[in-house]
Coordinates of C-alpha atoms in Angstrom, one line a residue:
X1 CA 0.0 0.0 0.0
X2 CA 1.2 3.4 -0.7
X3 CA 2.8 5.9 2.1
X4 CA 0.2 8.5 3.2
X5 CA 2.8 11.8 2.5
X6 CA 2.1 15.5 3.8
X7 CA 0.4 18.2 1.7
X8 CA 1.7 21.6 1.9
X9 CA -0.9 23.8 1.8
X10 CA 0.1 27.7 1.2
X11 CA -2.6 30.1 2.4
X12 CA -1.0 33.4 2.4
X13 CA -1.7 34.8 -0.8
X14 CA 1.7 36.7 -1.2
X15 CA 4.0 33.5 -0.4
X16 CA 6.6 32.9 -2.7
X17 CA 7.6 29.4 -3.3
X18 CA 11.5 28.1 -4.1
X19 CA 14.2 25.4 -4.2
X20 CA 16.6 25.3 -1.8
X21 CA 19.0 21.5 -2.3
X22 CA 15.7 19.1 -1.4
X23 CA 14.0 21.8 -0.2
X24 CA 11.1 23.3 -0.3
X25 CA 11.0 27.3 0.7
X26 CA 8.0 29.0 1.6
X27 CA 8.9 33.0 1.5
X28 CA 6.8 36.1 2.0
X29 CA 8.6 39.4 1.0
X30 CA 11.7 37.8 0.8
X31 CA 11.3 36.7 4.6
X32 CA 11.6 32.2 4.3
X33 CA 9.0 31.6 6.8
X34 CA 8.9 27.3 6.4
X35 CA 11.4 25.1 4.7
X36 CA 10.5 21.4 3.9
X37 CA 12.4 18.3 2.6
X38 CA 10.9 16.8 -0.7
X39 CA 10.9 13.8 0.3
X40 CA 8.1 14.7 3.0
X41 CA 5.9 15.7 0.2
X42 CA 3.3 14.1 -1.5
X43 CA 1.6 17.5 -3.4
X44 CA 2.1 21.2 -3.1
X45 CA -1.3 23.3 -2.9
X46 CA -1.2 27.0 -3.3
X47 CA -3.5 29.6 -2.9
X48 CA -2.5 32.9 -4.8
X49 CA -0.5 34.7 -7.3
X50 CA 2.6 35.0 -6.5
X51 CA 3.9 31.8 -7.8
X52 CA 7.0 29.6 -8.0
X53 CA 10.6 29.6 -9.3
X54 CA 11.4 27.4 -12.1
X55 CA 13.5 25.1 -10.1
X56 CA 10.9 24.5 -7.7
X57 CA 8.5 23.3 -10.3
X58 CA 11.6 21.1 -11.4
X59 CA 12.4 19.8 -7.8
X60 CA 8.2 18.7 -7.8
X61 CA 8.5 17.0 -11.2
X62 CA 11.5 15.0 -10.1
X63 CA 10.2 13.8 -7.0
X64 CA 6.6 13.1 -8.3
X65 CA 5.4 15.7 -6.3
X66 CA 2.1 17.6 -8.0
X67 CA 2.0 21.3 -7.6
X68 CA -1.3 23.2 -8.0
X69 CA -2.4 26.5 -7.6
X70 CA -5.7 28.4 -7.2
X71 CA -7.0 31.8 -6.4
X72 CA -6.9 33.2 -3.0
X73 CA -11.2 32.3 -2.7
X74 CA -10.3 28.7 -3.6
X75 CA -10.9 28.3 -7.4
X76 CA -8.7 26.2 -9.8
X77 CA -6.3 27.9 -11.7
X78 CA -3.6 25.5 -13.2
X79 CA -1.2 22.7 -12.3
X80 CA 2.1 21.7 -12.9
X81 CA 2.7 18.1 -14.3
X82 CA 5.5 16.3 -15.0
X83 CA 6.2 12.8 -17.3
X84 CA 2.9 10.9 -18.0
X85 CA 3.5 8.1 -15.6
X86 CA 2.1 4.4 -16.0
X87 CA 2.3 2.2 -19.5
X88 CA 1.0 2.9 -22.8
X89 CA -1.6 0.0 -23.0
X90 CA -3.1 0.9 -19.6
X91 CA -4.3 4.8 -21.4
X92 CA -5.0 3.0 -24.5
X93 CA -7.6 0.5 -22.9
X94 CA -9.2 3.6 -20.7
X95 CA -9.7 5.7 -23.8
X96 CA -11.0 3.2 -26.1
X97 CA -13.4 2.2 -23.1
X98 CA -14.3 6.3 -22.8
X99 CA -15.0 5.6 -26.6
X100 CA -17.2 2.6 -25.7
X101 CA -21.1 3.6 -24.6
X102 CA -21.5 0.4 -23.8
X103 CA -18.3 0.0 -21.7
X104 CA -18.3 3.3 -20.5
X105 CA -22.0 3.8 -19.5
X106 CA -21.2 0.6 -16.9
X107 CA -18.7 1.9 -15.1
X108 CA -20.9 5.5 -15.1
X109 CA -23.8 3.3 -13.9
X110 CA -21.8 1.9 -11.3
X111 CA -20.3 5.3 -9.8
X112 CA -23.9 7.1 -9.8
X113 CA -25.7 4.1 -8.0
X114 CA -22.6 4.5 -5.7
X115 CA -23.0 8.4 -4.9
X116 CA -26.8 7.5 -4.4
X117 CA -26.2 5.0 -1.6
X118 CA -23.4 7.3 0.3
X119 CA -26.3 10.2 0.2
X120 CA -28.7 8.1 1.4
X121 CA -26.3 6.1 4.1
X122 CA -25.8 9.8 5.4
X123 CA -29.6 11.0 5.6
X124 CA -29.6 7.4 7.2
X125 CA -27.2 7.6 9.5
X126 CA -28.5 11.2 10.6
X127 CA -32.3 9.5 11.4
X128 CA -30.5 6.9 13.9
X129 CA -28.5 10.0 15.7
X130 CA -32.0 12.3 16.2
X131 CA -34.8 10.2 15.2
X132 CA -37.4 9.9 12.6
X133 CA -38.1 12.6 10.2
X134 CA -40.6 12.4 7.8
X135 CA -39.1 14.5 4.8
X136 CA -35.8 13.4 5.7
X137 CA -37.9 9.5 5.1
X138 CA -39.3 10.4 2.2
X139 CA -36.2 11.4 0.6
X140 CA -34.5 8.2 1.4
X141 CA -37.4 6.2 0.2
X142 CA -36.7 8.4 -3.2
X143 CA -33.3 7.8 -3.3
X144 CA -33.6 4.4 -3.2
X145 CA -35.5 4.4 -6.1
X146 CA -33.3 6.5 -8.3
X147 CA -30.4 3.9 -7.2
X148 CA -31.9 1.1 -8.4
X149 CA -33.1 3.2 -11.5
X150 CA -29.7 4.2 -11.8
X151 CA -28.7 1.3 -12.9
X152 CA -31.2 0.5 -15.4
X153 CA -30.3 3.8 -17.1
X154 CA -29.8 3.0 -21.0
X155 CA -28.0 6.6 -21.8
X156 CA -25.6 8.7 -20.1
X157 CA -28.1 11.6 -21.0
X158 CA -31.0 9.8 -18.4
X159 CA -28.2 8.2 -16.1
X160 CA -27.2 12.7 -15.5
X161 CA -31.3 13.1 -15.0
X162 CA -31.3 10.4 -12.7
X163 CA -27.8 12.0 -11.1
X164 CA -29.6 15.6 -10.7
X165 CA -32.8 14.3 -9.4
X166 CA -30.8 12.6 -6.7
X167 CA -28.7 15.8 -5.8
X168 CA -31.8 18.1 -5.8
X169 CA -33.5 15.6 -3.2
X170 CA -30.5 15.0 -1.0
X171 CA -29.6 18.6 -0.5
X172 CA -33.6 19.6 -0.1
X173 CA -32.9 18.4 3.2
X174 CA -29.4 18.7 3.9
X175 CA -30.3 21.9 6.2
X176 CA -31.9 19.2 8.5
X177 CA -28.5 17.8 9.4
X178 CA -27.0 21.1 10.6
X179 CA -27.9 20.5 14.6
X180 CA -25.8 23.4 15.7
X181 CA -25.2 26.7 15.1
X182 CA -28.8 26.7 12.9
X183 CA -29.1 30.4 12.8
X184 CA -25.7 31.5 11.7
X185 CA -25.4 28.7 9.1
X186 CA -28.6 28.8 6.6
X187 CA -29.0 26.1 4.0
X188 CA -31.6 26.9 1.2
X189 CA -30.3 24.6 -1.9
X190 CA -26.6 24.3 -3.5
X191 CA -25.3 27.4 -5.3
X192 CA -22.1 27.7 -7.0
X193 CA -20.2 30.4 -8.5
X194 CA -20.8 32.3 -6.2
X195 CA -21.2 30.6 -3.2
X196 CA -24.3 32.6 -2.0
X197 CA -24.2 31.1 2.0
X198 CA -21.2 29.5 4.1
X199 CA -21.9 25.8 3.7
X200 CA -22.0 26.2 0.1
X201 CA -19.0 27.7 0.2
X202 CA -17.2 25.3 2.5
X203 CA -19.3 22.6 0.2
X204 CA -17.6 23.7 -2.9
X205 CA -14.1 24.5 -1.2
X206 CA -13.9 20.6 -0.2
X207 CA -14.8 19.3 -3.7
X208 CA -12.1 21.4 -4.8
X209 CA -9.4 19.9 -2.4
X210 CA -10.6 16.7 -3.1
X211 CA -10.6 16.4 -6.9
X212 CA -7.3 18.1 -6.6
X213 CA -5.8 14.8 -5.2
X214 CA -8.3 12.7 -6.8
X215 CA -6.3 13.7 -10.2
X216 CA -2.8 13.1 -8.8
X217 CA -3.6 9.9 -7.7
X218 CA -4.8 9.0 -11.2
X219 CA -2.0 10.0 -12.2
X220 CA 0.3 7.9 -10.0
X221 CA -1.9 4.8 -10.7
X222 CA -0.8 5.6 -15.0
X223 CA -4.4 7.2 -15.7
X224 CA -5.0 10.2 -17.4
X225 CA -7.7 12.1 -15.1
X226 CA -9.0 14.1 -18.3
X227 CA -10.7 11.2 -20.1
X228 CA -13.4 10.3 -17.9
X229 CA -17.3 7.9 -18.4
X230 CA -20.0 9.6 -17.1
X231 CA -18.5 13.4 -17.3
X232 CA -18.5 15.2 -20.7
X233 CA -14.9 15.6 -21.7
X234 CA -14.3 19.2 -22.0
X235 CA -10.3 21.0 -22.9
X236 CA -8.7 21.5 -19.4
X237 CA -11.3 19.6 -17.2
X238 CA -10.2 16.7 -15.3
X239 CA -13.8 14.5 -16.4
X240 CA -12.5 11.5 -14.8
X241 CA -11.3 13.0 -11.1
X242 CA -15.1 14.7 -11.3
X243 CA -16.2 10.8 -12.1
X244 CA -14.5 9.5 -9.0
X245 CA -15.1 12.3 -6.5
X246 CA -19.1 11.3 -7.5
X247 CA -18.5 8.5 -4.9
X248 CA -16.7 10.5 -2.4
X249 CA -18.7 13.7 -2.5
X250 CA -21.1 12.8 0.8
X251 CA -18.4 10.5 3.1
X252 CA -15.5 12.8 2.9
X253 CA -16.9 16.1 1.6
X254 CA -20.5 16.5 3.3
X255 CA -20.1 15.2 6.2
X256 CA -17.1 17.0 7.0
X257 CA -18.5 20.1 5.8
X258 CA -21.4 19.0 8.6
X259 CA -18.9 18.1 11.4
X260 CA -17.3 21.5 11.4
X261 CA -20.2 23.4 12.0
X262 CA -22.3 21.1 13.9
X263 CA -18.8 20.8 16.3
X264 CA -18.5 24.3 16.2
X265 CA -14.9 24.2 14.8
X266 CA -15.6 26.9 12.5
X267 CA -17.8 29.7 13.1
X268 CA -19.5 32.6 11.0
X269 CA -16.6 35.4 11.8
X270 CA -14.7 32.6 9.3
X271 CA -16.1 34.4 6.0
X272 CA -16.5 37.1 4.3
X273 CA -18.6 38.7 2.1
X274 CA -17.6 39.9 -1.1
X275 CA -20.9 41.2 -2.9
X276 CA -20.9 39.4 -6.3
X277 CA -17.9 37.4 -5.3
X278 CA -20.2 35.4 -2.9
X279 CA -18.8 34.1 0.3
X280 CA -15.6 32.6 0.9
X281 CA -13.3 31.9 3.3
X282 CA -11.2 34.2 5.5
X283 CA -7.4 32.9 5.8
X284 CA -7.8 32.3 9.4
X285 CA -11.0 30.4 8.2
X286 CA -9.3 28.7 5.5
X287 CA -6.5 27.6 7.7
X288 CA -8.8 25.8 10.4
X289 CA -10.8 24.0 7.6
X290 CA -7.5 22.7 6.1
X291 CA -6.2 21.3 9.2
X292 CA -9.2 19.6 10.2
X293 CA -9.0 18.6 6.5
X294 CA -5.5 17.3 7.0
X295 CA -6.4 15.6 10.9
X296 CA -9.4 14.0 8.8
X297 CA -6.9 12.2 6.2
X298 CA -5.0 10.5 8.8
X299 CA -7.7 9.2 10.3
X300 CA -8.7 4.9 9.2
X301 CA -11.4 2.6 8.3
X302 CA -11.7 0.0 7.0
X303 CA -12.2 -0.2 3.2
X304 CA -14.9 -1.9 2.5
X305 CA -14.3 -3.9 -0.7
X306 CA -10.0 -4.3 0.4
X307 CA -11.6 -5.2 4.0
X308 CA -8.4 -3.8 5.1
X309 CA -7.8 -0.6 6.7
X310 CA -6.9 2.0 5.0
X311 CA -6.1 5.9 5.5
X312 CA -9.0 8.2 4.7
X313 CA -6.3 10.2 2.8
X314 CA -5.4 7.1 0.5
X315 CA -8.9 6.5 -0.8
X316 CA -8.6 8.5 -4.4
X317 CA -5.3 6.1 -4.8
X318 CA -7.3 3.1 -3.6
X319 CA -9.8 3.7 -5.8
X320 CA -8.0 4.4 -8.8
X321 CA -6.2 1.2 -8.6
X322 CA -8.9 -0.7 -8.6
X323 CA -10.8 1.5 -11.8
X324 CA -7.0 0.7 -13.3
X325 CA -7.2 -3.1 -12.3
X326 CA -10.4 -3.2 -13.7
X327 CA -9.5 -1.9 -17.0
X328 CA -6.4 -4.1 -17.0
X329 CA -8.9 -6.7 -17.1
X330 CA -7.9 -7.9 -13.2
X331 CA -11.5 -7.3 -12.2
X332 CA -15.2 -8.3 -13.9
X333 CA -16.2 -5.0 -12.7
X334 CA -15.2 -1.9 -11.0
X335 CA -15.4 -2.1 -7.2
X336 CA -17.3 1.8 -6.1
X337 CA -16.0 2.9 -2.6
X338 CA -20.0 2.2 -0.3
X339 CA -20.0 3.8 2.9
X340 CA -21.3 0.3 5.1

């Protein structure tokens, strides 16, 4: 099994990055405020503008080390990659199956009834915590139904309508599950660009971080992350990380999202508001949900198709070795990560 490295998250908008030997440099006006070995590192995530030197992004090829940067609010804005890793016949077999309806559309099938069992396993799980709730019921009792008609689907184009449908219920009562802090965190539906309330904005900010290392460990399985099944593939968008973080959107995303507030470990002097900007994330809020986000990865379970345990943090790698073993042929089918 791989070795669960650090990620070296920059906040500070203004921080300059640079090699020094093996080392890392974090610097902020020419002040070096952190200095980390290579070898420590498994990816590099920064938020800003202010860059990197050449031989930095060098240092991070050589060592494997994926290097991604995004705006100060949290949105993508490119990332450094290296040498395609893994053979030729492995991306071959993926792209002709991408090419494939049939082949494609089974693996799609797969991954949606997936992310319709985790939604409902948390609306679930929520009802044995606090009881009964009839709309909170009702939805489950839906879902159900759209899992099972999941995989029936025929097209990608009804598999998506089966997809939204399934979303549009889950979060109709995803307000129900905030148990704390009610008043100061207001759920009324998913919004995106902008992020018109906090827990959208802490919602989106997670799926972020997560396809971010959903993609590099694609990549260090020999996959590309840009030809994907169910996602259209679109120049510059990673259609296959979007695939897989399908499955992990309500285990690692929502309900952390859920435990933050409901454990009050972030609060609503954490944002700001920027007008047509949305929300976001202040850098003191931003630096408490990345550490709980880093606590959460070292945390274990046990995986429940490996039946070993497993790092919470080593999932997208998990997972993408068996979507690469099932392509190789090693598998009838690809095993989806269900939340038992």
């Amino acid at each position: 099994m791989k070795k669960l490295l650090n990620t070296l998250y920059v906040i500070q908008p203004t921080s300059y990055l640079y090699k020094d030997g093996q080392n890392v440099v974090v610097s902020v006006e020419q002040k070096d405020l952190l200095r980390v070995p290579i070898i420590n590192l498994e990816s590099i995530v920064a938020f800003g503008y202010a860059g990197c030197s050449p031989g930095l992004m060098k240092l991070c090829v050589d060592n494997g080390v994926s290097l991604s940067f995004f705006t100060p609010n949290g949105r993508y804005i490119a990332r450094i990659q290296g040498e395609i890793r893994g053979n030729v016949t492995l991306r071959k077999k993926q792209y002709d199956v991408s090419k494939s309806e049939i082949e494609s559309l089974d693996i799609a099938k797969t991954i949606v009834a997936s992310k319709i069992y985790n939604q409902r396993g948390i609306l679930m799980r929520y009802q044995r915590d606090y009881g009964r709730d009839e709309d909170v019921s009702e939805v489950i009792n839906g879902l159900l139904k759209m899992q099972k008609n999941s995989l029936k689907a025929d097209t990608k184009d009804s598999l998506r309508g089966i997809e939204g449908m399934a979303a549009s219920a889950y979060f109709s009562v995803f307000a129900k599950l905030i148990t704390q802090q009610k008043a100061d965190f207001i759920f009324e539906g998913r919004n995106r660009r902008p992020a018109r309330d906090e827990v959208n904005a802490m919602l989106s900010f997670s799926y972020t971080l997560l396809a971010n290392e959903i993609t590099s460990a694609l990549e260090s399985v020999g996959l590309d992350p840009y030809v994907g099944v169910f996602h259209v593939v679109r120049p510059g968008r990673t259609s296959l990380s979007l695939d897989i973080l399908e499955e992990f959107r309500s285990y690692l995303c929502d309900r952390f999202v859920l435990s933050l507030i409901n454990r009050k470990q972030i609060q609503p002097n954490d944002f700001l508001h920027q007008g047509a900007e949305g929300i976001v994330l202040t850098d003191k809020g931003r630096k408490k949900f990345i550490s709980a986000w880093q606590a959460r990865k070292q945390e274990e379970i046990i995986h429940p198709y490996l039946e070993e345990k497993v790092k919470i943090g080593l999932l997208p790698f998990v997972q993408s070795k068996l979507l690469a073993s099932h392509l190789r042929g090693n598998l009838d089918a690809y095993p989806p990560f269900l939340v038992k």
